[in-house]
DNA sequence: GTATTTGTTGTTGC
DNA sequence: TGCAACAACAAATA
């Protein structure tokens, strides 16, 4: 499920519960796969007794920083979370007992912070040290940053000239955080058919695409993750019915702008939804 | 039983 | 070499 804005929603959910809290205990369940390179024992040892400091979301990843109690030279522990296809972060009461797909549980005085992921495409990464780890710093510059220029998008599309634009929008090295539904939303708003070859886009279309990348990210962030300290009750609580989002999976779904039928087919290896009336090949 | 899933990575082939 | 396509990963749901 989680793309750019959903990831920020989950980060905020944990961050609000963790604010000022100390980790009393750490549970790591099953699934060595989820923890890949990281050593579960090292994670448990480093986080137990540590205090939550801050967190960030970038693309589809999150970084949670903790300060360890006995400050040696390496006082900071960084916990990285990628939610994969089906991961989520939840905040449960202290009496909560971990279920089958809960892989990581951090217990504070007030809550249990749970990372669960049934399909196990997600991952947990870990790093001790005051400088951010490579797996964090190598993430491409955000779409909502000055570095995401129309020139950069144009150049990238040229390099991927023979791939359908839908597939290219899913490439994290240039469109960090964009996933299947956001890609469809962007193309629908930009009125570009998902099967158009990237190299065939005219300069004006590249500019529209670039602009809609920014708009969809901004709107998604505000509506899904909320502004300031506000956190919506659930992920979709405030997404307007005028977005493609609500209609792309509906049987007999219709374009919310034109009322015309939507089309669905696999493109770039993913199920893709578009509005034939507005998005032409 | 079949087909589907909002992600990433490694491999293969052009 | 660089790029594009595809299988694989795992489990729930319809």
CSV table of C-alpha atoms (C1' of nucleotides) in Angstrom, one decimal:
chain,number,residue,atom,x,y,z
A,1,UNK,CA,0.0,0.0,0.0
A,2,UNK,CA,2.4,2.7,1.2
A,3,UNK,CA,3.7,5.3,-1.2
A,4,UNK,CA,5.1,8.7,-0.6
A,5,UNK,CA,2.3,10.3,1.5
A,6,UNK,CA,1.2,7.1,3.2
A,7,UNK,CA,4.7,6.6,4.4
A,8,UNK,CA,4.7,10.1,6.0
A,9,UNK,CA,1.3,9.2,7.6
A,10,UNK,CA,2.8,6.2,9.3
A,11,UNK,CA,6.0,8.0,10.3
A,12,UNK,CA,3.9,10.7,12.0
A,13,UNK,CA,1.7,8.1,13.7
A,14,UNK,CA,4.8,6.5,15.4
A,15,UNK,CA,6.5,9.9,16.0
A,16,UNK,CA,3.5,11.3,17.9
A,17,UNK,CA,3.3,8.3,20.2
A,18,UNK,CA,7.1,8.1,20.6
A,19,UNK,CA,7.7,11.8,21.4
A,20,UNK,CA,9.8,12.1,24.5
A,21,UNK,CA,9.5,8.3,25.2
A,22,UNK,CA,12.1,5.8,26.2
A,23,UNK,CA,12.1,2.4,24.8
A,24,UNK,CA,11.6,-0.1,27.6
A,25,UNK,CA,11.8,-3.3,25.5
A,26,UNK,CA,12.2,-4.4,22.0
A,27,UNK,CA,10.6,-7.5,20.4
A,28,UNK,CA,11.8,-8.9,17.1
A,29,UNK,CA,9.7,-11.7,15.7
A,30,UNK,CA,10.4,-14.2,13.0
A,31,UNK,CA,11.3,-13.3,9.5
A,32,UNK,CA,15.0,-12.8,9.3
A,33,UNK,CA,14.3,-11.7,5.8
A,34,UNK,CA,12.7,-8.5,7.0
A,35,UNK,CA,15.9,-7.6,8.8
A,36,UNK,CA,18.2,-8.5,6.0
A,37,UNK,CA,21.6,-7.1,6.7
A,38,UNK,CA,20.7,-5.9,10.2
A,39,UNK,CA,21.4,-8.1,13.2
A,40,UNK,CA,18.3,-8.5,15.3
A,41,UNK,CA,20.3,-8.9,18.5
A,42,UNK,CA,22.2,-5.7,17.8
A,43,UNK,CA,19.0,-3.9,17.2
A,44,UNK,CA,17.5,-5.1,20.5
A,45,UNK,CA,20.6,-4.3,22.4
A,46,UNK,CA,21.0,-0.8,20.9
A,47,UNK,CA,17.4,0.3,21.2
A,48,UNK,CA,16.5,-1.0,24.7
A,49,UNK,CA,16.7,1.9,27.0
A,50,UNK,CA,17.2,4.4,24.2
A,51,UNK,CA,15.1,7.6,23.9
A,52,UNK,CA,13.3,8.6,20.7
A,53,UNK,CA,14.7,11.8,19.3
A,54,UNK,CA,13.4,12.5,15.8
A,55,UNK,CA,12.3,11.0,12.5
A,56,UNK,CA,12.0,11.7,8.8
A,57,UNK,CA,10.3,10.2,5.8
A,58,UNK,CA,11.9,10.2,2.4
A,59,UNK,CA,10.5,8.5,-0.7
A,60,UNK,CA,9.1,5.2,0.6
A,61,UNK,CA,11.4,5.0,3.6
A,62,UNK,CA,11.5,6.2,7.1
A,63,UNK,CA,14.3,6.9,9.6
A,64,UNK,CA,13.7,7.0,13.3
A,65,UNK,CA,16.5,8.3,15.5
A,66,UNK,CA,17.1,7.2,19.1
A,67,UNK,CA,19.6,8.4,21.7
A,68,UNK,CA,21.3,5.7,23.7
A,69,UNK,CA,21.5,6.1,27.4
A,70,UNK,CA,25.3,5.7,28.0
A,71,UNK,CA,26.8,8.1,25.5
A,72,UNK,CA,29.8,6.6,24.0
A,73,UNK,CA,31.2,8.1,20.8
A,74,UNK,CA,28.2,6.7,18.9
A,75,UNK,CA,25.2,7.9,20.8
A,76,UNK,CA,22.7,7.8,18.0
A,77,UNK,CA,20.9,4.7,16.7
A,78,UNK,CA,19.0,4.9,13.4
A,79,UNK,CA,16.1,2.6,12.6
A,80,UNK,CA,15.1,2.5,9.0
A,81,UNK,CA,11.8,1.1,7.8
A,82,UNK,CA,10.6,0.4,4.3
A,83,UNK,CA,6.9,-0.8,4.3
A,84,UNK,CA,7.2,-2.7,1.0
A,85,UNK,CA,3.8,-3.7,-0.4
A,86,UNK,CA,1.8,-4.5,2.7
A,87,UNK,CA,3.6,-3.0,5.7
A,88,UNK,CA,2.2,-0.6,8.3
A,89,UNK,CA,3.2,1.1,11.5
A,90,UNK,CA,0.6,1.0,14.3
A,91,UNK,CA,0.4,2.3,17.8
A,92,UNK,CA,-1.1,-0.2,20.3
A,93,UNK,CA,-1.9,-0.1,24.0
A,94,UNK,CA,0.7,-1.5,26.3
A,95,UNK,CA,-1.3,-4.7,26.9
A,96,UNK,CA,-1.2,-5.5,23.2
A,97,UNK,CA,0.2,-9.0,22.3
A,98,UNK,CA,2.1,-9.3,19.0
A,99,UNK,CA,0.3,-11.1,16.2
A,100,UNK,CA,1.6,-13.3,13.5
A,101,UNK,CA,2.8,-10.6,11.1
A,102,UNK,CA,4.1,-8.2,13.7
A,103,UNK,CA,7.9,-8.2,13.1
A,104,UNK,CA,9.1,-5.5,15.4
A,105,UNK,CA,7.5,-4.1,18.6
A,106,UNK,CA,9.0,-1.2,20.6
A,107,UNK,CA,7.4,-0.8,24.0
A,108,UNK,CA,7.4,2.5,25.9
A,109,UNK,CA,5.7,3.4,29.1
A,110,UNK,CA,2.6,4.5,27.2
A,111,UNK,CA,2.4,2.4,24.0
A,112,UNK,CA,3.6,-0.5,21.9
A,113,UNK,CA,4.9,0.7,18.5
A,114,UNK,CA,4.3,-2.1,16.0
A,115,UNK,CA,5.7,-2.7,12.5
A,116,UNK,CA,3.8,-5.4,10.7
A,117,UNK,CA,4.0,-6.7,7.2
A,118,UNK,CA,2.1,-9.8,6.1
A,119,UNK,CA,3.8,-10.1,2.6
A,120,UNK,CA,7.2,-9.4,4.0
A,121,UNK,CA,8.4,-7.2,1.1
A,122,UNK,CA,9.2,-4.6,3.6
A,123,UNK,CA,12.5,-4.2,5.4
A,124,UNK,CA,14.1,-2.9,8.6
A,125,UNK,CA,17.5,-1.4,8.5
A,126,UNK,CA,19.7,-0.3,11.3
A,127,UNK,CA,22.7,1.8,11.9
A,128,UNK,CA,24.6,3.1,14.9
A,129,UNK,CA,26.4,6.4,14.5
A,130,UNK,CA,25.8,10.1,14.5
A,131,UNK,CA,26.0,10.4,10.7
A,132,UNK,CA,23.2,9.2,8.5
A,133,UNK,CA,23.9,5.8,6.9
A,134,UNK,CA,24.3,5.3,3.1
A,135,UNK,CA,21.0,3.6,2.8
A,136,UNK,CA,19.4,6.8,3.8
A,137,UNK,CA,21.6,9.4,2.1
A,138,UNK,CA,21.6,7.7,-1.3
A,139,UNK,CA,17.8,8.2,-1.7
A,140,UNK,CA,17.1,10.5,-4.6
A,141,UNK,CA,16.3,14.1,-3.9
A,142,UNK,CA,12.6,14.6,-3.1
A,143,UNK,CA,10.0,15.6,-5.8
A,144,UNK,CA,9.1,18.5,-3.5
A,145,UNK,CA,12.6,19.9,-3.5
A,146,UNK,CA,14.3,22.5,-5.8
A,147,UNK,CA,16.4,19.7,-7.2
A,148,UNK,CA,13.4,18.1,-8.9
A,149,UNK,CA,13.6,20.3,-12.0
A,150,UNK,CA,11.8,20.0,-15.3
A,151,UNK,CA,15.2,19.7,-16.9
A,152,UNK,CA,16.1,16.7,-14.8
A,153,UNK,CA,12.8,15.0,-15.6
A,154,UNK,CA,13.3,15.7,-19.3
A,155,UNK,CA,16.8,14.3,-19.3
A,156,UNK,CA,15.7,11.2,-17.5
A,157,UNK,CA,12.8,10.6,-19.9
A,158,UNK,CA,15.3,10.9,-22.8
A,159,UNK,CA,17.5,8.2,-21.3
A,160,UNK,CA,14.5,5.9,-20.8
A,161,UNK,CA,13.1,6.9,-24.2
A,162,UNK,CA,11.9,3.4,-25.2
A,163,UNK,CA,10.1,2.6,-21.9
A,164,UNK,CA,6.4,3.4,-21.4
A,165,UNK,CA,6.0,6.6,-19.3
A,166,UNK,CA,4.1,4.6,-16.6
A,167,UNK,CA,7.1,2.3,-16.0
A,168,UNK,CA,9.4,5.3,-15.8
A,169,UNK,CA,7.3,7.1,-13.2
A,170,UNK,CA,7.8,4.1,-11.0
A,171,UNK,CA,11.6,4.5,-11.0
A,172,UNK,CA,12.7,5.6,-7.6
A,173,UNK,CA,16.0,7.1,-8.7
A,174,UNK,CA,14.1,10.0,-10.3
A,175,UNK,CA,10.6,9.8,-8.9
A,176,UNK,CA,11.2,8.9,-5.3
A,177,UNK,CA,8.1,7.9,-3.4
A,178,UNK,CA,5.9,7.4,-6.5
A,179,UNK,CA,4.1,4.1,-6.6
A,180,UNK,CA,1.4,2.6,-8.7
A,181,UNK,CA,-1.6,4.7,-7.7
A,182,UNK,CA,0.4,7.9,-7.7
A,183,UNK,CA,1.8,7.2,-11.1
A,184,UNK,CA,-1.7,6.7,-12.4
A,185,UNK,CA,-3.0,9.8,-10.7
A,186,UNK,CA,-0.2,11.9,-12.1
A,187,UNK,CA,-0.7,10.7,-15.7
A,188,UNK,CA,-4.4,11.1,-15.5
A,189,UNK,CA,-4.1,14.7,-14.3
A,190,UNK,CA,-1.4,15.4,-16.9
A,191,UNK,CA,-3.7,13.8,-19.6
A,192,UNK,CA,-0.9,11.5,-20.8
A,193,UNK,CA,-1.5,7.9,-21.8
A,194,UNK,CA,0.5,5.5,-19.6
A,195,UNK,CA,1.7,3.6,-22.7
A,196,UNK,CA,3.3,6.6,-24.4
A,197,UNK,CA,7.0,6.0,-24.8
A,198,UNK,CA,8.9,8.4,-22.6
A,199,UNK,CA,11.0,9.6,-25.5
A,200,UNK,CA,7.9,10.6,-27.4
A,201,UNK,CA,6.7,13.2,-24.9
A,202,UNK,CA,6.8,16.8,-26.3
A,203,UNK,CA,8.5,19.5,-24.1
A,204,UNK,CA,5.1,20.9,-23.1
A,205,UNK,CA,4.0,17.4,-22.0
A,206,UNK,CA,7.1,16.9,-20.0
A,207,UNK,CA,6.5,20.2,-18.3
A,208,UNK,CA,2.9,19.2,-17.4
A,209,UNK,CA,4.0,15.9,-16.2
A,210,UNK,CA,6.7,17.5,-14.0
A,211,UNK,CA,4.1,20.0,-12.6
A,212,UNK,CA,1.6,17.3,-11.8
A,213,UNK,CA,4.3,15.2,-10.0
A,214,UNK,CA,4.7,18.1,-7.6
A,215,UNK,CA,1.0,18.8,-7.3
A,216,UNK,CA,0.0,15.2,-6.6
A,217,UNK,CA,2.8,14.9,-4.0
A,218,UNK,CA,1.8,18.1,-2.3
A,219,UNK,CA,-1.9,17.3,-2.3
A,220,UNK,CA,-1.3,13.7,-1.2
A,221,UNK,CA,0.9,14.8,1.6
A,222,UNK,CA,-1.6,17.3,3.0
A,223,UNK,CA,-4.7,15.1,2.6
A,224,UNK,CA,-3.2,11.8,3.6
A,225,UNK,CA,-0.6,12.7,6.3
A,226,UNK,CA,-2.3,16.0,7.4
A,227,UNK,CA,-0.7,19.4,8.0
A,228,UNK,CA,1.3,20.4,11.0
A,229,UNK,CA,0.5,18.3,14.0
A,230,UNK,CA,-2.8,17.1,12.6
A,231,UNK,CA,-2.9,13.4,11.7
A,232,UNK,CA,-6.0,12.1,9.9
A,233,UNK,CA,-7.8,9.2,11.6
A,234,UNK,CA,-7.0,6.9,8.7
A,235,UNK,CA,-5.1,7.0,5.5
A,236,UNK,CA,-8.0,7.8,3.1
A,237,UNK,CA,-10.1,9.9,5.4
A,238,UNK,CA,-9.8,13.1,3.5
A,239,UNK,CA,-9.0,12.1,-0.1
A,240,UNK,CA,-11.5,13.8,-2.3
A,241,UNK,CA,-13.8,11.8,-4.6
A,242,UNK,CA,-12.5,13.9,-7.5
A,243,UNK,CA,-9.2,12.0,-7.5
A,244,UNK,CA,-8.7,9.0,-9.7
A,245,UNK,CA,-7.7,7.2,-6.6
A,246,UNK,CA,-11.2,6.2,-5.6
A,247,UNK,CA,-12.2,5.0,-9.0
A,248,UNK,CA,-9.3,3.1,-10.4
A,249,UNK,CA,-10.2,-0.2,-8.8
A,250,UNK,CA,-14.0,0.1,-9.0
A,251,UNK,CA,-15.8,-2.4,-11.3
A,252,UNK,CA,-17.2,-0.1,-14.0
A,253,UNK,CA,-15.3,2.8,-12.6
A,254,UNK,CA,-15.7,6.2,-14.2
A,255,UNK,CA,-13.4,9.2,-14.7
A,256,UNK,CA,-14.5,11.6,-12.0
A,257,UNK,CA,-13.9,14.6,-14.3
A,258,UNK,CA,-15.6,13.4,-17.5
A,259,UNK,CA,-17.9,10.6,-16.3
A,260,UNK,CA,-16.6,8.4,-19.1
A,261,UNK,CA,-15.5,4.8,-18.4
A,262,UNK,CA,-12.0,4.0,-17.2
A,263,UNK,CA,-9.7,1.5,-18.8
A,264,UNK,CA,-7.4,-1.0,-17.1
A,265,UNK,CA,-4.5,-3.0,-18.4
A,266,UNK,CA,-1.0,-4.1,-17.4
A,267,UNK,CA,1.7,-1.6,-18.3
A,268,UNK,CA,5.2,-1.6,-17.1
A,269,UNK,CA,4.5,-4.8,-15.2
A,270,UNK,CA,1.8,-3.2,-13.1
A,271,UNK,CA,-2.0,-2.9,-13.4
A,272,UNK,CA,-2.6,0.6,-14.8
A,273,UNK,CA,-5.8,2.6,-14.9
A,274,UNK,CA,-6.4,5.5,-17.2
A,275,UNK,CA,-9.2,7.5,-18.8
A,276,UNK,CA,-9.3,6.9,-22.6
A,277,UNK,CA,-11.3,10.0,-23.1
A,278,UNK,CA,-8.5,12.2,-21.8
A,279,UNK,CA,-5.4,10.1,-22.2
A,280,UNK,CA,-4.7,9.2,-25.8
A,281,UNK,CA,-1.9,7.2,-27.4
B,1,DG,C1',-8.3,-24.4,-7.3
B,2,DT,C1',-7.4,-19.4,-9.8
B,3,DA,C1',-6.1,-14.8,-10.0
B,4,DT,C1',-5.2,-10.5,-7.8
B,5,DT,C1',-2.2,-7.1,-5.0
B,6,DT,C1',-0.3,0.7,-4.0
B,7,DG,C1',7.4,-2.8,-4.2
B,8,DT,C1',12.1,-4.0,-5.2
B,9,DT,C1',15.9,-6.7,-7.0
B,10,DG,C1',18.5,-9.8,-9.8
B,11,DT,C1',18.8,-11.9,-14.2
B,12,DT,C1',18.4,-12.2,-19.1
B,13,DG,C1',18.5,-10.6,-23.5
B,14,DC,C1',18.7,-6.9,-26.9
C,1,DT,C1',27.4,-0.8,-21.9
C,2,DG,C1',23.0,0.7,-21.1
C,3,DC,C1',18.4,-0.2,-21.2
C,4,DA,C1',14.0,-2.9,-21.0
C,5,DA,C1',11.3,-6.8,-19.7
C,6,DC,C1',10.3,-10.3,-16.5
C,7,DA,C1',10.5,-13.6,-12.7
C,8,DA,C1',10.9,-14.0,-7.9
C,9,DC,C1',10.0,-12.9,-3.3
C,10,DA,C1',5.1,-14.3,0.4
C,11,DA,C1',0.6,-14.2,2.0
C,12,DA,C1',-4.1,-12.6,2.1
C,13,DT,C1',-8.2,-12.0,-0.3
C,14,DA,C1',-12.0,-12.6,-3.8
